[in-house]
Amino acid sequence: MAFALNTYPITYRSQFLDGKWSEEYLEKPHKTPSEEAAMSDEDRSKLENSRNCYADMPLVNYTSQYGLACFEGLKALPQKDGGLAIFRPDQNAARFARSMAGLGMPQFPEKMFLDAVTETVKRNDKLGFTLKYNPDWEKDSYMTADSVYIRPFTMGEGGIGVNLSSEPYVFVITTPVSAYFKAGRSDAVVTDKIRATPNGTGWIKACSNYVISALAKSEALKAGYMECVYLDATERKYIEEGSSCNIFFYLKSGELVTPELGDTILPGITRASIIELARDKGIKVSERKISIDEAMDEAKECFVSGTAAGVTPLTSLTNKGKKAEFNNGEVGEFTADMRDTIKGIQYGKLPDTKGWLVHIA
């Protein structure tokens, strides 16, 4: 399954017009889940593709022409005791509002975001488009577990000249997903591409930021790596992010380091959760600059984090032909603990003592 465009039939749509946000839930073409599963691959693909078509939307708009848009990514996770729960959606709501403001759009209210996200999942769940907990997921610490991916995003109104979007649309779609990274060794390489520059949009979850990510990740995969890592745009020596995820280094000294936030790094919600959980465990956590040399010489473990990535270990990092291997190419004890803790909370195996889960079905 991984990331595939087989969206569920209920979609949320809103637009900012005359100073207020409209709201509607669209029911796209569908059969029952069992009927769809029985269809031929060709017929099912046609049906799923029809759910991604909106005849009443402007083709020429500020998003299609200039990439002026932002999005969020969050998950509804099947719970061990039944139902679904979303992990920290309030944080996504706040970041979505910040992203829209950063792109000069009217902000989508956080309460509307939360209601739209939960209601979209609920309505699809009632139609049978949902996921159930599988105990087998526990065998590999949920690394191959399924979830309902929720994608809120903006779309600009019709326009041809270079301009900001003053009447944007907001959509919420859902689709089932599984593991983001493939199983096996997870070697990474430093890319010579630059993800974000100072005074730019790196801190915004802007669609345009992911063009470089796609190019850099493709180059890394072709070269035999699973992931790529960016350096800063100014000095080209400090680590910033993975291809589309935050990054952590657990040093030999026992310090956990992740690059400090600024206007070139996305403030990840999984990142913030890891920092809080690690400090709860008595780990010294530093949000600071970390050079590529320090990371390769002093780190004993390394992992990336994000909604899609979860907590994914990197077994090695290569820069200009020099390779540093972490924990002898195996998942480190600390990395595994963070992965198991985050996933355990998200899927309801561990108690949610922080109130991070919003149960919706």
Short mmCIF file of N, CA, C and O in Angstrom, two decimals, residues 187-193 225 227-232 235-239 249 290-297 316-326:
data_model
loop_
_atom_site.label_atom_id
_atom_site.label_comp_id
_atom_site.label_asym_id
_atom_site.label_seq_id
_atom_site.Cartn_x
_atom_site.Cartn_y
_atom_site.Cartn_z
N ASP A 187 20.74 3.44 4.58
CA ASP A 187 21.90 4.30 4.39
C ASP A 187 21.48 5.64 3.82
O ASP A 187 20.56 5.73 3.00
N ALA A 188 22.16 6.69 4.24
CA ALA A 188 21.85 8.05 3.78
C ALA A 188 23.09 8.70 3.19
O ALA A 188 24.22 8.32 3.50
N VAL A 189 22.86 9.69 2.36
CA VAL A 189 23.96 10.43 1.73
C VAL A 189 23.66 11.92 1.80
O VAL A 189 22.50 12.35 1.74
N VAL A 190 24.71 12.72 1.97
CA VAL A 190 24.54 14.16 1.97
C VAL A 190 24.38 14.64 0.54
O VAL A 190 25.18 14.31 -0.34
N THR A 191 23.32 15.39 0.28
CA THR A 191 23.06 15.92 -1.05
C THR A 191 23.70 17.29 -1.22
O THR A 191 23.87 18.03 -0.24
N ASP A 192 24.05 17.62 -2.46
CA ASP A 192 24.57 18.97 -2.71
C ASP A 192 23.46 19.97 -3.01
O ASP A 192 23.70 21.15 -3.20
N LYS A 193 22.22 19.49 -3.04
CA LYS A 193 21.09 20.39 -3.24
C LYS A 193 20.76 21.14 -1.95
O LYS A 193 21.08 20.67 -0.85
N TYR A 225 21.06 4.70 -2.05
CA TYR A 225 20.78 5.11 -0.67
C TYR A 225 19.27 5.16 -0.43
O TYR A 225 18.48 5.29 -1.37
N GLU A 227 17.97 7.46 1.84
CA GLU A 227 17.63 8.82 2.25
C GLU A 227 18.75 9.77 1.91
O GLU A 227 19.91 9.37 1.71
N CYS A 228 18.41 11.06 1.82
CA CYS A 228 19.42 12.09 1.65
C CYS A 228 19.31 13.08 2.80
O CYS A 228 18.28 13.19 3.46
N VAL A 229 20.39 13.80 3.05
CA VAL A 229 20.46 14.76 4.15
C VAL A 229 20.96 16.09 3.60
O VAL A 229 21.90 16.13 2.80
N TYR A 230 20.32 17.17 4.04
CA TYR A 230 20.68 18.52 3.58
C TYR A 230 21.64 19.21 4.54
O TYR A 230 21.52 19.06 5.76
N LEU A 231 22.53 20.00 3.97
CA LEU A 231 23.35 20.93 4.75
C LEU A 231 22.78 22.34 4.59
O LEU A 231 21.98 22.60 3.70
N ASP A 232 23.24 23.25 5.46
CA ASP A 232 22.73 24.62 5.41
C ASP A 232 23.16 25.32 4.12
O ASP A 232 24.16 24.94 3.48
N GLU A 235 26.85 28.19 4.96
CA GLU A 235 28.22 27.70 5.19
C GLU A 235 28.45 26.30 4.64
O GLU A 235 29.60 25.85 4.55
N ARG A 236 27.36 25.60 4.31
CA ARG A 236 27.44 24.25 3.75
C ARG A 236 28.21 23.30 4.67
O ARG A 236 28.98 22.46 4.22
N LYS A 237 27.96 23.40 5.97
CA LYS A 237 28.64 22.53 6.92
C LYS A 237 27.72 22.02 8.03
O LYS A 237 28.04 21.04 8.69
N TYR A 238 26.58 22.67 8.23
CA TYR A 238 25.68 22.28 9.31
C TYR A 238 24.49 21.48 8.77
O TYR A 238 23.87 21.86 7.77
N ILE A 239 24.16 20.40 9.45
CA ILE A 239 23.05 19.55 9.03
C ILE A 239 21.73 20.23 9.35
O ILE A 239 21.58 20.87 10.39
N PHE A 249 20.66 13.04 16.18
CA PHE A 249 21.91 12.31 16.40
C PHE A 249 22.08 12.06 17.89
O PHE A 249 22.03 12.99 18.69
N ILE A 290 24.64 21.42 14.44
CA ILE A 290 25.54 20.27 14.47
C ILE A 290 26.16 20.12 13.09
O ILE A 290 25.45 20.03 12.07
N SER A 291 27.47 20.15 13.04
CA SER A 291 28.16 20.09 11.76
C SER A 291 28.17 18.66 11.24
O SER A 291 28.02 17.69 12.00
N ILE A 292 28.39 18.54 9.96
CA ILE A 292 28.46 17.22 9.36
C ILE A 292 29.64 16.45 9.93
O ILE A 292 29.56 15.22 10.17
N ASP A 293 30.75 17.15 10.24
CA ASP A 293 31.92 16.48 10.82
C ASP A 293 31.63 15.96 12.21
O ASP A 293 31.99 14.82 12.54
N GLU A 294 30.96 16.77 13.05
CA GLU A 294 30.62 16.31 14.40
C GLU A 294 29.67 15.12 14.34
O GLU A 294 29.85 14.14 15.07
N ALA A 295 28.70 15.20 13.47
CA ALA A 295 27.73 14.11 13.37
C ALA A 295 28.40 12.81 12.96
O ALA A 295 28.13 11.74 13.53
N MET A 296 29.29 12.87 11.99
CA MET A 296 29.92 11.65 11.49
C MET A 296 30.97 11.11 12.46
O MET A 296 31.20 9.90 12.52
N ASP A 297 31.59 11.99 13.24
CA ASP A 297 32.63 11.56 14.16
C ASP A 297 32.10 11.16 15.54
O ASP A 297 32.64 10.26 16.19
N SER A 316 23.81 4.53 8.22
CA SER A 316 25.07 5.17 7.86
C SER A 316 24.80 6.50 7.19
O SER A 316 23.68 6.78 6.74
N LEU A 317 25.83 7.32 7.14
CA LEU A 317 25.76 8.62 6.47
C LEU A 317 27.05 8.82 5.68
O LEU A 317 28.15 8.69 6.23
N THR A 318 26.91 9.12 4.39
CA THR A 318 28.06 9.30 3.52
C THR A 318 28.12 10.75 3.06
O THR A 318 27.12 11.32 2.64
N ASN A 319 29.32 11.34 3.13
CA ASN A 319 29.53 12.71 2.69
C ASN A 319 30.84 12.80 1.92
O ASN A 319 31.91 12.48 2.45
N LYS A 320 30.75 13.18 0.66
CA LYS A 320 31.93 13.33 -0.19
C LYS A 320 32.81 12.08 -0.18
O LYS A 320 34.04 12.16 -0.09
N GLY A 321 32.18 10.92 -0.25
CA GLY A 321 32.91 9.67 -0.30
C GLY A 321 33.29 9.09 1.05
O GLY A 321 33.70 7.93 1.14
N LYS A 322 33.17 9.87 2.11
CA LYS A 322 33.48 9.39 3.46
C LYS A 322 32.20 8.85 4.10
O LYS A 322 31.18 9.52 4.09
N LYS A 323 32.30 7.66 4.68
CA LYS A 323 31.12 7.01 5.24
C LYS A 323 31.27 6.80 6.74
O LYS A 323 32.29 6.31 7.21
N ALA A 324 30.24 7.18 7.48
CA ALA A 324 30.18 6.90 8.92
C ALA A 324 29.05 5.92 9.16
O ALA A 324 27.91 6.16 8.73
N GLU A 325 29.35 4.81 9.82
CA GLU A 325 28.33 3.82 10.12
C GLU A 325 27.93 3.95 11.58
O GLU A 325 28.78 4.13 12.46
N PHE A 326 26.62 3.87 11.84
CA PHE A 326 26.11 4.05 13.19
C PHE A 326 25.71 2.69 13.78
O PHE A 326 25.02 1.90 13.13
#
